[in-house]
């Protein structure tokens, strides 16, 4: 049996991301969010326009996308319902938000310098993507797939998933995936990072003489 409902939110389950950005005064803001998805090496971020993070992003054009694991809920809760914005929007006031300029201190998280962008990474997060595009991905060594230079061991990566505002981990694998029989490297030509590194000729993407 199915029935019709009209949910206020459609958060079916996406990874939680802790975005670090640089404030106007050089300090760092952290925003927990989960409306994030990747297409190749581009990430689409759904952020409320009254939040502080989009302002930092528009000004500095840089951030780090830190992915917490599913055992990091206490850190996320410590900075939930806080904003780095000096002005609380009417919406955030209604939702019970408060100002917090030191989210690292509030959460007990540790800043770790980034290699390529100004905002720091979050040391406790097992995955940290320095972003203009995704410039560089850092990963805890024990999450790498042995025998491969650039692969993640999907059996060991335990992302924190938000579903309808509640925080979960992943359930165990339900079935062997047919799609996973494809070598991940076959997707590499789809990413801008690969293009930048190898150049279009090496990837067989050079234009033909008619310019197409
Ligand atoms: C687990 C979790 C997921 C969230 N997901 C989003 C989201 O996808 N988009 C968004 O705009 N806010 C999301 N929020 C709310 C933001 O954290 C909130 O808007 C906060 O004020 C952002 O911080 P900032 O104002 O300092 O940038 C989420 C909060 C939590 C705790």
JSON list of C-alpha atoms in Angstrom, two decimals, residues 20 25 31 38 46 49 79 82 92 115 145 162 164 167 199 201 203-204 210:
[
{"chain": "A", "resi": 20, "resn": "UNK", "atom": "CA", "xyz": [35.32, 25.59, 6.50]},
{"chain": "A", "resi": 25, "resn": "UNK", "atom": "CA", "xyz": [38.85, 38.99, 9.90]},
{"chain": "A", "resi": 31, "resn": "UNK", "atom": "CA", "xyz": [29.01, 25.21, 8.64]},
{"chain": "A", "resi": 38, "resn": "UNK", "atom": "CA", "xyz": [29.14, 15.77, -6.84]},
{"chain": "A", "resi": 46, "resn": "UNK", "atom": "CA", "xyz": [22.72, 24.05, -1.40]},
{"chain": "A", "resi": 49, "resn": "UNK", "atom": "CA", "xyz": [21.52, 32.69, 1.38]},
{"chain": "A", "resi": 79, "resn": "UNK", "atom": "CA", "xyz": [27.66, 23.61, 16.24]},
{"chain": "A", "resi": 82, "resn": "UNK", "atom": "CA", "xyz": [24.74, 28.31, 15.27]},
{"chain": "A", "resi": 92, "resn": "UNK", "atom": "CA", "xyz": [17.27, 31.72, 12.04]},
{"chain": "A", "resi": 115, "resn": "UNK", "atom": "CA", "xyz": [47.96, 22.84, 1.26]},
{"chain": "A", "resi": 145, "resn": "UNK", "atom": "CA", "xyz": [41.97, 0.42, -1.08]},
{"chain": "A", "resi": 162, "resn": "UNK", "atom": "CA", "xyz": [21.42, 12.96, 7.31]},
{"chain": "A", "resi": 164, "resn": "UNK", "atom": "CA", "xyz": [15.00, 14.02, 7.55]},
{"chain": "A", "resi": 167, "resn": "UNK", "atom": "CA", "xyz": [21.91, 11.42, 11.72]},
{"chain": "A", "resi": 199, "resn": "UNK", "atom": "CA", "xyz": [45.72, 18.13, -21.14]},
{"chain": "A", "resi": 201, "resn": "UNK", "atom": "CA", "xyz": [45.39, 15.60, -26.18]},
{"chain": "A", "resi": 203, "resn": "UNK", "atom": "CA", "xyz": [42.91, 12.13, -22.94]},
{"chain": "A", "resi": 204, "resn": "UNK", "atom": "CA", "xyz": [41.92, 11.79, -26.59]},
{"chain": "A", "resi": 210, "resn": "UNK", "atom": "CA", "xyz": [36.52, 21.38, -37.93]}
]
